[in-house]
Amino acid sequence: MDSEKIRVRFAPSPTGPLHIGGVRTALYNYLFAKKNKGDFILRIEDTDQNRYVPGAEEYIINSLKWCGIEPNEGVGASGEFGPYRQSERKSLYKKYAEQLVSEGNAYIAFDTAEELEAMRERLKNEGSSNQQYNAETRVTMKNSLTLSAEEVEKKINAGESYVIRLKLPDNENVVFNDVVLGEISFNTKVLDDKILFKSDGMPTYHLANVVDDHLMQITHVIRGSEWVNSTPSHILLYRFFGWKQPLFAHMPLLLKPDGKGKLSKRDGDKGGFPVFPMEWTNPETSEISSGYKESGYFPKAFINMLAFLGWNPGTEQEIFSEEELIQAFSLDRIGKSGARFDPEKARWFNHQYLQMISDEEAAKEFGSILEKKEITADINYITRVVSLIKERANFITDFWELGCYFFEPPKSYDEKVIKKRWKEGVSDSMKEIAKIFESITEFSSETTELAVKEFIQSKNLNMGQILNCLRLSMVGAASGPNLFDIIAIIGKDEALSRIYNAVETIKK
RNA sequence: GGUCCGUUCGUCUAGUCAGGUCAGGACGCCAGGUUUUCAUCCUGGUAACAGGGGUUCGAAUCCCCUACGGACUACCA
């Protein structure tokens, strides 16, 4: 093989937010490029003016940035093959379409929507297995194949709108070897003469995609498998132009959370978890869809999780750094069947990543959450809190719920615990413990634990009962990390105040 | 309807190309241990080759059929 540089592209259209399937496609392109020291290009396919959604392009760029899968060429980056936005390349495509027409590989068609509809209806009624605009039917339609050159010219001059269609060869098997799916074969009889150039002066995906991939010297087309059926048309296009075709790798689709069909942009939040990398506000309806970023996911965990949806390294390792992912990645280990993902497993990935970051780092992020709640605390204090609650959390955003009692006294006390544990005499014991605490000069987890346990034993009290009530006083519930660690962190004064508060509130 | 593709524990999957370990791992779930509690953590367990035919000494693996699922079938990408 030749040693040409690997060049891949991610080519979304800005019709809304990028969903996680799109992010995964971008990721696989990115990993493949990095692995092979190639280029990863971002091209924006905005040839459909009707579906353009303001803010979508920016969203795509920002999402990729957050994920750390940034293109080294294309929209939002630099590059020598620009412009990278198809609307800005508009002038380019027509001549390619016309070249195809003049060489007899495409033709001009004048059929109206009604005429097309009528043709399909007629074929349906005749019991025809497919209703394509193809070698068989095109002779019955209004196009430059059935009309004389003069008529065609007259219509064009009269301003009649027309499209340019690909002229497929009749009854030919187009075979290609998909990197993921293997050999796939289509007979042109079941394909249709795809529109390459629309009457609004814009190319369709099929033309623009092939022209741009060629011009941008793309070597591997890695895209979702919704494209396999149109790949033969693309291959024919490469052939007609006399261009070298790239390798195709069609990846399995991500499935809807509820199990029916491929994941779509409209599935946001339906499954109880985000389908978008970042929060998205629909500019028309102002409806907000949640994002992984805002849900507290680390981009690295998100990417790691996404990489494993449809691909695996063949080893038992599951936690991969970006560098490891790049090294391990290969197209031939992409699976063939669609994947639905498990939000539970996604959380598990994030938990793993959370445990890997330092308490100091986590404390910094937790600090800014606290700031928003207008709670001020020393960073060292926050770090000590984090060291106790981090392992219990999946997300930094869980920290507040897990450790709010480190920053404010309990607002209420769990009734069930009161009923079960706060029996006769407990209040008195609590008061005595408060006195003991007062007398401790070296107030620490160890000294308080020793003192309390000695007290319980000397009075022959029930360990579980007293300890749980003490916990209830501190936390307001029967959960949380080691009780004496909590007491030591909040300090003597706060501990005393909480004991008195609990005794006062609960009364028994 | 037509075409193309797919199908291994509930989920993500290894194993399929080069047939031959009680089909392996992870998440979840269950149990036990640790913990004064809850969670984490540790240990163990649960659970799958879509079905039917072949080929073969032997099939998750190769072939055929069926079923099911998905994609595409737009002047959308």
Coordinates of C-alpha atoms (C1' of nucleotides) in Angstrom, one line a residue:
Chain A
M1 CA 0.0 0.0 0.0
D2 CA 1.0 3.6 -0.4
S3 CA 2.0 5.6 2.6
E4 CA -0.5 8.4 2.1
K5 CA -1.5 10.3 5.1
I6 CA -4.6 9.1 6.9
R7 CA -7.3 11.8 6.7
V8 CA -10.8 11.4 8.2
R9 CA -13.6 13.8 8.8
F10 CA -16.6 14.2 11.0
A11 CA -19.3 15.9 8.9
P12 CA -22.4 16.7 10.9
S13 CA -25.2 18.9 9.7
P14 CA -26.2 21.8 11.9
T15 CA -29.8 20.7 12.3
G16 CA -29.8 20.6 16.1
P17 CA -27.6 19.4 18.9
L18 CA -25.2 16.6 18.4
H19 CA -26.5 13.5 20.2
I20 CA -24.2 10.9 21.7
G21 CA -24.3 8.7 18.6
G22 CA -22.8 11.6 16.7
V23 CA -20.2 12.2 19.4
R24 CA -19.3 8.6 19.1
T25 CA -18.8 8.8 15.4
A26 CA -16.6 11.8 15.9
L27 CA -14.7 10.0 18.6
Y28 CA -14.0 7.0 16.4
N29 CA -12.8 9.2 13.6
Y30 CA -10.6 11.1 16.1
L31 CA -9.1 8.0 17.6
F32 CA -8.5 6.5 14.2
A33 CA -6.8 9.6 13.1
K34 CA -4.6 9.9 16.2
K35 CA -3.7 6.3 16.1
N36 CA -2.4 6.6 12.6
K37 CA -0.9 10.1 13.0
G38 CA -3.4 11.4 10.5
D39 CA -5.7 14.4 10.3
F40 CA -9.2 14.8 11.8
I41 CA -11.3 17.3 10.0
L42 CA -14.6 18.9 11.0
R43 CA -16.8 19.7 8.0
I44 CA -20.2 21.3 8.4
E45 CA -22.7 19.9 6.0
D46 CA -25.2 22.7 5.8
T47 CA -26.6 22.2 2.4
D48 CA -30.2 22.0 3.5
Q49 CA -31.3 25.6 4.2
N50 CA -34.6 24.5 5.5
R51 CA -33.3 22.5 8.3
Y52 CA -30.7 25.0 9.5
V53 CA -30.9 25.5 13.3
P54 CA -29.2 28.6 14.7
G55 CA -26.7 27.8 17.3
A56 CA -26.3 24.2 16.3
E57 CA -22.9 24.6 14.7
E58 CA -21.6 26.4 17.7
Y59 CA -23.0 23.7 19.9
I60 CA -21.2 21.0 17.8
I61 CA -17.9 22.8 18.1
N62 CA -18.3 23.4 21.8
S63 CA -19.4 19.8 22.5
L64 CA -16.4 18.4 20.7
K65 CA -14.2 20.7 22.6
W66 CA -15.7 19.6 25.9
C67 CA -15.1 16.0 25.0
G68 CA -11.6 16.7 24.1
I69 CA -12.0 15.5 20.5
E70 CA -11.0 18.6 18.7
P71 CA -10.4 18.6 15.0
N72 CA -7.0 19.7 13.9
E73 CA -8.5 21.0 10.7
G74 CA -11.8 22.4 9.6
V75 CA -14.5 24.6 10.9
G76 CA -13.3 26.1 14.2
A77 CA -9.8 25.2 13.3
S78 CA -7.5 26.1 10.4
G79 CA -6.5 24.1 7.3
E80 CA -5.5 24.3 3.7
F81 CA -8.6 22.6 2.2
G82 CA -11.2 25.2 3.3
P83 CA -13.7 26.5 3.4
Y84 CA -15.0 23.7 5.5
R85 CA -18.6 24.8 5.6
Q86 CA -20.5 23.5 2.6
S87 CA -22.7 26.5 2.2
E88 CA -19.4 28.4 1.6
R89 CA -18.4 26.0 -1.0
K90 CA -21.7 26.3 -2.9
S91 CA -20.1 27.7 -6.1
L92 CA -17.9 24.6 -6.4
Y93 CA -20.4 21.9 -6.7
K94 CA -22.4 22.9 -9.8
K95 CA -19.5 22.4 -12.2
Y96 CA -19.0 18.9 -10.9
A97 CA -22.7 18.1 -11.5
E98 CA -22.5 19.6 -14.9
Q99 CA -19.4 17.7 -15.7
L100 CA -21.3 14.5 -14.9
V101 CA -24.1 15.7 -17.2
S102 CA -21.9 16.4 -20.1
E103 CA -20.1 13.1 -19.8
G104 CA -23.5 11.3 -19.8
N105 CA -23.3 10.1 -16.2
A106 CA -26.0 12.4 -14.9
Y107 CA -29.0 14.2 -16.4
I108 CA -31.3 17.1 -16.0
A109 CA -34.8 16.3 -14.7
F110 CA -37.8 18.7 -14.6
D111 CA -40.4 16.5 -12.8
T112 CA -42.5 18.2 -10.3
A113 CA -43.2 16.8 -6.9
E114 CA -46.7 15.9 -8.1
E115 CA -45.3 14.0 -11.2
L116 CA -42.9 12.1 -9.0
E117 CA -45.7 11.2 -6.7
A118 CA -47.9 10.0 -9.6
M119 CA -45.1 7.9 -10.9
R120 CA -44.6 6.2 -7.6
E121 CA -48.3 5.7 -7.1
R122 CA -48.6 4.2 -10.5
L123 CA -45.7 1.7 -9.9
K124 CA -47.2 0.8 -6.6
N125 CA -50.6 0.0 -8.2
E126 CA -48.9 -2.0 -10.8
G127 CA -47.5 -4.2 -8.0
S128 CA -43.9 -3.2 -8.8
S129 CA -41.5 -4.2 -6.0
N130 CA -39.9 -0.8 -5.9
Q131 CA -40.8 2.6 -7.0
Q132 CA -37.4 4.1 -7.8
Y133 CA -36.5 6.7 -10.4
N134 CA -34.1 4.4 -12.2
A135 CA -33.1 3.0 -15.5
E136 CA -36.5 1.6 -16.1
T137 CA -38.7 4.5 -15.0
R138 CA -36.6 7.5 -16.1
V139 CA -37.6 7.0 -19.7
T140 CA -41.1 7.8 -18.7
M141 CA -40.3 11.0 -17.0
K142 CA -39.5 14.6 -18.0
N143 CA -35.8 14.8 -18.2
S144 CA -32.9 15.4 -20.6
L145 CA -32.9 11.8 -21.6
T146 CA -36.4 11.9 -22.9
L147 CA -36.6 15.5 -24.0
S148 CA -34.8 16.9 -27.0
A149 CA -31.8 19.2 -26.4
E150 CA -33.9 22.1 -27.7
E151 CA -36.8 21.4 -25.3
V152 CA -34.4 21.2 -22.4
E153 CA -32.8 24.4 -23.3
K154 CA -36.1 26.1 -23.7
K155 CA -37.3 25.0 -20.3
I156 CA -34.1 26.1 -18.6
N157 CA -34.3 29.5 -20.4
A158 CA -37.9 29.8 -19.3
G159 CA -36.8 29.5 -15.8
E160 CA -38.3 26.2 -15.1
S161 CA -36.7 24.6 -12.1
Y162 CA -34.8 21.4 -12.5
V163 CA -32.5 19.0 -10.6
I164 CA -29.6 17.0 -11.7
R165 CA -29.8 13.2 -11.2
L166 CA -27.2 10.6 -11.2
K167 CA -27.6 8.2 -14.1
L168 CA -27.1 4.8 -12.7
P169 CA -26.0 1.9 -14.9
D170 CA -28.7 -0.7 -15.4
N171 CA -28.4 -4.0 -13.7
E172 CA -24.9 -3.8 -12.3
N173 CA -23.7 -5.2 -9.0
V174 CA -21.8 -2.6 -7.1
V175 CA -19.6 -4.3 -4.5
F176 CA -17.6 -2.7 -1.8
N177 CA -15.7 -3.9 1.1
D178 CA -16.8 -2.3 4.3
V179 CA -14.1 -2.2 6.9
V180 CA -16.6 -3.0 9.6
L181 CA -19.4 -4.9 7.8
G182 CA -17.3 -6.8 5.2
E183 CA -18.3 -7.3 1.6
I184 CA -21.6 -5.7 0.6
S185 CA -23.2 -5.9 -2.8
F186 CA -26.0 -3.9 -4.3
N187 CA -27.6 -4.2 -7.7
T188 CA -28.3 -0.9 -9.4
K189 CA -31.8 -2.1 -10.2
V190 CA -32.9 -1.5 -6.7
L191 CA -31.1 1.9 -6.4
D192 CA -32.5 5.1 -7.6
D193 CA -31.1 7.9 -9.7
K194 CA -30.2 10.1 -6.8
I195 CA -30.6 13.8 -7.0
L196 CA -27.2 15.3 -6.9
F197 CA -28.1 18.9 -7.4
K198 CA -31.2 20.5 -6.1
S199 CA -33.3 23.1 -7.8
D200 CA -32.4 25.7 -5.1
G201 CA -28.8 25.6 -6.4
M202 CA -27.5 23.5 -3.6
P203 CA -25.9 20.1 -3.9
T204 CA -27.4 17.2 -2.0
Y205 CA -25.4 15.3 0.6
H206 CA -24.4 12.7 -2.0
L207 CA -22.7 15.1 -4.3
A208 CA -21.2 17.5 -1.8
N209 CA -20.0 14.6 0.3
V210 CA -18.1 12.9 -2.5
V211 CA -16.7 16.1 -4.0
D212 CA -15.5 17.3 -0.6
D213 CA -14.1 14.0 0.6
H214 CA -12.1 13.9 -2.6
L215 CA -11.0 17.5 -2.5
M216 CA -10.1 17.2 1.1
Q217 CA -8.2 14.0 0.4
I218 CA -10.2 11.9 2.8
T219 CA -8.8 8.4 3.0
H220 CA -11.4 6.8 5.3
V221 CA -15.1 7.5 5.6
I222 CA -16.2 6.5 9.1
R223 CA -19.9 7.1 9.5
G224 CA -23.1 5.7 10.8
S225 CA -24.6 2.7 9.1
E226 CA -27.6 4.6 8.0
W227 CA -25.4 5.4 5.0
V228 CA -24.7 1.9 3.7
N229 CA -27.6 2.0 1.3
S230 CA -26.4 5.1 -0.4
T231 CA -22.8 4.0 -0.5
P232 CA -23.0 2.3 -3.9
S233 CA -24.2 5.6 -5.4
H234 CA -21.2 7.3 -3.8
I235 CA -18.9 4.7 -5.2
L236 CA -20.4 5.2 -8.7
L237 CA -19.7 8.9 -8.3
Y238 CA -16.1 8.3 -7.5
R239 CA -15.9 6.0 -10.6
F240 CA -17.5 8.6 -12.9
F241 CA -15.2 11.3 -11.7
G242 CA -12.2 9.0 -12.0
W243 CA -11.3 9.6 -8.4
K244 CA -9.8 7.1 -6.0
Q245 CA -12.5 6.1 -3.5
P246 CA -11.8 6.1 0.2
L247 CA -12.3 3.1 2.4
F248 CA -15.7 3.0 4.0
A249 CA -16.4 2.0 7.6
H250 CA -20.0 2.0 8.7
M251 CA -20.5 1.7 12.3
P252 CA -23.6 0.3 14.1
L253 CA -26.2 2.7 15.3
L254 CA -26.9 3.7 18.8
L255 CA -30.4 2.5 19.7
K256 CA -33.2 4.4 21.4
P257 CA -33.3 4.0 25.2
D258 CA -36.7 2.4 25.0
G259 CA -35.5 -0.1 22.4
K260 CA -37.2 0.8 19.2
G261 CA -35.1 2.2 16.4
K262 CA -32.1 4.4 16.2
L263 CA -31.4 7.1 18.7
S264 CA -32.5 10.5 17.4
K265 CA -32.2 14.0 18.5
R266 CA -35.7 13.9 19.7
D267 CA -35.0 11.3 22.3
G268 CA -33.5 13.8 24.7
D269 CA -34.2 12.8 28.3
K270 CA -36.9 10.3 27.4
G271 CA -34.9 7.4 28.9
G272 CA -34.2 9.3 32.1
F273 CA -30.7 10.2 31.1
P274 CA -29.2 12.8 28.7
V275 CA -28.6 12.0 25.1
F276 CA -26.7 15.1 24.5
P277 CA -23.1 15.9 25.5
M278 CA -24.1 19.4 26.7
E279 CA -27.3 21.1 27.7
W280 CA -29.3 22.3 24.7
T281 CA -32.0 24.9 24.5
N282 CA -34.3 24.6 21.6
P283 CA -34.3 28.0 20.0
E284 CA -37.9 27.7 18.9
T285 CA -39.6 26.1 21.8
S286 CA -37.1 27.1 24.6
E287 CA -37.3 23.5 25.7
I288 CA -34.2 22.5 27.5
S289 CA -32.5 19.1 27.1
S290 CA -30.0 18.0 29.7
G291 CA -26.4 17.2 28.9
Y292 CA -23.7 15.0 30.3
K293 CA -21.6 17.9 31.1
E294 CA -24.2 19.5 33.3
S295 CA -25.1 16.1 34.8
G296 CA -21.7 16.0 36.3
Y297 CA -19.9 13.7 34.0
F298 CA -16.2 14.0 33.5
P299 CA -15.4 14.3 29.8
K300 CA -12.9 11.6 30.0
A301 CA -15.4 9.2 31.7
F302 CA -18.0 10.1 29.1
I303 CA -15.6 9.4 26.2
N304 CA -14.4 6.2 27.8
M305 CA -18.0 5.0 28.2
L306 CA -18.9 6.1 24.6
A307 CA -15.8 4.3 23.2
F308 CA -17.0 1.1 24.6
L309 CA -20.4 1.3 23.0
G310 CA -19.8 -0.7 19.8
W311 CA -16.1 -1.1 20.2
N312 CA -13.8 -3.0 22.6
P313 CA -10.1 -3.7 22.8
G314 CA -10.5 -7.4 23.2
T315 CA -8.9 -7.3 26.6
E316 CA -10.5 -7.1 30.0
Q317 CA -9.4 -3.5 30.6
E318 CA -12.2 -1.1 30.7
I319 CA -10.8 2.1 32.1
F320 CA -8.8 3.8 29.3
S321 CA -7.0 7.1 29.3
E322 CA -7.3 9.0 26.0
E323 CA -3.8 8.0 25.1
E324 CA -4.6 4.3 25.8
L325 CA -7.7 4.6 23.8
I326 CA -5.8 5.9 20.9
Q327 CA -3.2 3.2 21.1
A328 CA -5.8 0.4 21.5
F329 CA -8.2 1.6 18.9
S330 CA -8.8 -0.1 15.6
L331 CA -11.6 -0.2 13.1
D332 CA -11.7 -3.9 12.9
R333 CA -12.7 -4.2 16.5
I334 CA -15.9 -2.3 16.0
G335 CA -18.9 -4.5 16.4
K336 CA -21.6 -5.0 13.8
S337 CA -24.8 -4.7 15.8
G338 CA -26.5 -1.7 17.3
A339 CA -25.9 -0.8 20.9
R340 CA -28.2 0.6 23.6
F341 CA -26.4 1.9 26.5
D342 CA -26.8 1.4 30.2
P343 CA -27.0 4.6 32.2
E344 CA -26.0 2.5 35.3
K345 CA -22.8 1.6 33.6
A346 CA -22.2 5.2 32.6
R347 CA -22.4 6.2 36.2
W348 CA -20.0 3.5 37.1
F349 CA -17.5 4.8 34.6
N350 CA -17.8 8.3 36.2
H351 CA -17.4 6.8 39.7
Q352 CA -14.1 5.2 38.6
Y353 CA -12.9 8.5 37.3
L354 CA -14.0 10.4 40.3
Q355 CA -11.9 8.0 42.5
M356 CA -8.9 8.7 40.4
I357 CA -8.8 12.5 40.9
S358 CA -7.2 13.9 44.0
D359 CA -9.2 15.3 47.0
E360 CA -7.7 18.7 46.4
E361 CA -8.9 18.7 42.8
A362 CA -12.3 17.5 43.7
A363 CA -12.5 20.0 46.5
K364 CA -11.8 22.9 44.1
E365 CA -14.8 21.9 42.0
F366 CA -17.0 21.3 45.0
G367 CA -15.9 24.7 46.3
S368 CA -17.5 26.4 43.3
I369 CA -20.7 24.5 43.9
L370 CA -20.7 25.6 47.5
E371 CA -20.1 29.2 46.4
K372 CA -23.2 29.1 44.3
K373 CA -25.1 28.0 47.4
E374 CA -23.5 31.0 49.1
I375 CA -21.7 28.8 51.5
T376 CA -18.2 29.8 52.4
A377 CA -15.7 27.4 53.6
D378 CA -12.0 27.1 53.8
I379 CA -10.5 25.0 51.0
N380 CA -8.7 22.8 53.5
Y381 CA -11.9 22.1 55.3
I382 CA -13.6 21.2 52.0
T383 CA -10.7 19.0 51.1
R384 CA -11.1 17.1 54.4
V385 CA -14.8 16.7 53.7
V386 CA -14.1 15.5 50.2
S387 CA -11.7 12.9 51.5
L388 CA -14.6 11.3 53.4
I389 CA -17.3 11.5 50.9
K390 CA -15.6 11.1 47.5
E391 CA -15.6 7.3 47.5
R392 CA -19.4 7.3 48.1
A393 CA -20.1 9.5 45.1
N394 CA -20.5 9.0 41.4
F395 CA -20.4 12.7 40.6
I396 CA -19.0 15.8 42.2
T397 CA -22.5 17.1 42.0
D398 CA -23.4 14.3 44.5
F399 CA -21.2 15.9 47.1
W400 CA -23.7 18.3 48.5
E401 CA -26.3 15.8 49.1
L402 CA -23.8 13.4 50.6
G403 CA -22.1 16.0 52.8
C404 CA -24.3 19.0 53.4
Y405 CA -24.2 18.4 57.2
F406 CA -20.5 19.3 57.1
F407 CA -21.6 22.8 56.3
E408 CA -24.9 23.3 58.1
P409 CA -26.6 21.6 61.0
P410 CA -29.3 19.1 60.2
K411 CA -32.6 20.7 59.5
S412 CA -34.6 17.7 60.5
Y413 CA -34.1 14.3 62.1
D414 CA -35.0 11.1 60.4
E415 CA -38.2 9.9 62.1
K416 CA -37.6 6.3 61.6
V417 CA -34.3 6.5 63.4
I418 CA -35.8 8.4 66.2
K419 CA -38.5 5.8 66.6
K420 CA -36.0 2.9 66.5
R421 CA -33.1 4.4 68.6
W422 CA -34.0 7.4 70.6
K423 CA -35.4 5.7 73.6
E424 CA -35.9 6.6 77.2
G425 CA -32.6 8.0 78.6
V426 CA -30.9 8.7 75.4
S427 CA -31.3 12.4 75.9
D428 CA -29.5 12.2 79.2
S429 CA -26.7 10.2 77.7
M430 CA -26.3 12.7 74.9
K431 CA -26.0 15.5 77.4
E432 CA -23.4 13.5 79.2
I433 CA -21.5 13.0 76.0
A434 CA -21.6 16.7 75.4
K435 CA -20.0 17.3 78.7
I436 CA -17.3 14.7 77.9
F437 CA -16.6 16.5 74.6
E438 CA -16.3 19.7 76.4
S439 CA -13.5 18.3 78.6
I440 CA -11.5 17.0 75.7
T441 CA -8.6 19.3 74.8
E442 CA -7.2 17.4 71.9
F443 CA -10.5 17.1 70.0
S444 CA -9.9 14.5 67.3
S445 CA -11.6 11.5 65.7
E446 CA -9.5 9.2 67.9
T447 CA -10.0 11.0 71.2
T448 CA -13.7 11.4 70.8
E449 CA -14.2 7.8 69.8
L450 CA -12.2 6.6 72.8
A451 CA -14.1 8.8 75.2
V452 CA -17.5 8.0 73.9
K453 CA -16.9 4.3 73.8
E454 CA -15.5 4.3 77.3
F455 CA -18.5 6.2 78.5
I456 CA -20.9 3.7 76.8
Q457 CA -19.0 0.8 78.4
S458 CA -18.8 2.3 81.8
K459 CA -22.5 2.9 81.9
N460 CA -23.3 -0.4 80.2
L461 CA -25.2 1.3 77.5
N462 CA -26.3 -0.1 74.1
M463 CA -23.4 0.8 71.7
G464 CA -25.6 0.8 68.5
Q465 CA -28.3 2.8 70.1
I466 CA -26.1 5.6 71.5
L467 CA -23.8 5.8 68.5
N468 CA -26.7 6.0 66.1
C469 CA -28.4 8.7 68.1
L470 CA -25.1 10.6 68.2
R471 CA -25.0 10.2 64.5
L472 CA -28.5 11.4 64.2
S473 CA -27.6 14.5 66.1
M474 CA -24.7 15.3 63.8
V475 CA -26.1 14.2 60.5
G476 CA -29.9 14.1 60.9
A477 CA -29.9 10.6 59.4
A478 CA -28.5 7.2 59.9
S479 CA -26.0 7.3 57.1
G480 CA -22.7 8.8 56.3
P481 CA -19.0 8.2 56.9
N482 CA -17.3 7.3 60.1
L483 CA -19.1 9.2 62.9
F484 CA -16.0 10.3 64.8
D485 CA -14.4 11.6 61.6
I486 CA -17.5 13.7 61.1
I487 CA -17.4 15.0 64.7
A488 CA -13.7 15.8 64.4
I489 CA -14.2 17.7 61.2
I490 CA -17.1 19.9 62.3
G491 CA -15.3 20.5 65.5
K492 CA -16.1 20.7 69.2
D493 CA -18.3 23.8 69.2
E494 CA -20.4 22.6 66.4
A495 CA -20.7 19.1 67.7
L496 CA -21.9 20.4 71.1
S497 CA -24.4 22.7 69.5
R498 CA -25.8 19.8 67.4
I499 CA -26.1 17.6 70.4
Y500 CA -28.0 20.2 72.4
N501 CA -30.1 21.0 69.3
A502 CA -31.0 17.4 68.8
V503 CA -31.9 16.8 72.5
E504 CA -34.0 20.0 72.5
T505 CA -35.8 19.1 69.2
I506 CA -36.4 15.4 69.8
K507 CA -37.2 15.5 73.6
K508 CA -37.9 12.2 75.1
Chain B
rG1 C1' -43.7 -3.9 0.1
rG2 C1' -38.3 -3.8 -1.8
rU3 C1' -33.0 -3.7 -0.7
rC4 C1' -29.0 -4.1 2.7
rC5 C1' -27.4 -5.4 7.5
rG6 C1' -27.7 -7.6 12.1
rU7 C1' -29.0 -11.5 16.3
rU8 C1' -24.0 -14.6 22.7
rC9 C1' -26.4 -13.4 30.2
rG10 C1' -31.5 -7.9 31.7
rU11 C1' -27.4 -4.4 29.4
rC12 C1' -22.3 -3.6 27.0
rU13 C1' -19.5 -7.4 25.2
rA14 C1' -15.1 -11.7 24.6
rG15 C1' -15.0 -16.0 21.8
rU16 C1' -16.8 -16.6 15.1
rC17 C1' -12.3 -15.1 10.0
rA18 C1' -8.1 -20.2 10.9
rG19 C1' -14.7 -25.6 14.4
rG20 C1' -12.3 -29.0 19.8
rU21 C1' -11.5 -25.2 27.9
rC22 C1' -18.1 -26.8 32.5
rA23 C1' -19.1 -19.9 26.6
rG24 C1' -15.0 -15.5 29.7
rG25 C1' -15.3 -10.2 31.6
rA26 C1' -17.9 -5.7 33.1
rC27 C1' -22.5 -3.2 34.7
rG28 C1' -26.9 -4.6 37.3
rC29 C1' -29.0 -8.0 40.7
rC30 C1' -28.6 -11.6 44.9
rA31 C1' -25.7 -13.5 49.2
rG32 C1' -21.7 -13.2 52.6
rG33 C1' -17.6 -10.3 54.7
rU34 C1' -15.9 -5.3 56.4
rU35 C1' -18.8 -0.9 58.9
rU36 C1' -22.0 1.5 65.4
rU37 C1' -25.2 3.2 60.2
rC38 C1' -25.7 4.0 55.0
rA39 C1' -22.5 3.8 50.9
rU40 C1' -17.8 2.4 49.2
rC41 C1' -14.7 -1.8 49.1
rC42 C1' -13.7 -7.4 49.1
rU43 C1' -15.4 -12.5 48.2
rG44 C1' -19.0 -15.6 46.1
rG45 C1' -23.4 -16.4 43.2
rU46 C1' -27.3 -15.5 39.3
rA47 C1' -27.9 -15.3 34.1
rA48 C1' -26.8 -16.1 27.3
rC49 C1' -25.0 -18.8 22.0
rA50 C1' -33.0 -16.5 18.5
rG51 C1' -35.3 -21.3 16.3
rG52 C1' -34.8 -25.4 12.9
rG53 C1' -32.2 -28.2 9.6
rG54 C1' -27.6 -29.7 7.6
rU55 C1' -21.7 -30.5 7.2
rU56 C1' -18.4 -32.9 10.9
rC57 C1' -15.8 -37.6 15.4
rG58 C1' -17.0 -32.6 17.3
rA59 C1' -20.6 -26.3 15.8
rA60 C1' -21.6 -20.2 19.4
rU61 C1' -18.0 -20.7 15.4
rC62 C1' -19.1 -23.3 8.5
rC63 C1' -23.7 -23.8 5.0
rC64 C1' -29.2 -23.3 4.3
rC65 C1' -34.1 -22.0 5.9
rU66 C1' -37.3 -19.4 9.3
rA67 C1' -38.2 -15.8 13.0
rC68 C1' -37.2 -11.4 15.1
rG69 C1' -34.7 -6.6 15.1
rG70 C1' -32.6 -2.3 12.6
rA71 C1' -31.3 0.9 8.5
rC72 C1' -32.5 2.9 3.9
rU73 C1' -36.3 3.4 0.3
rA74 C1' -37.0 12.7 0.2
rC75 C1' -35.2 18.4 -4.3
rC76 C1' -33.0 15.5 4.6
rA77 C1' -28.6 14.6 6.0

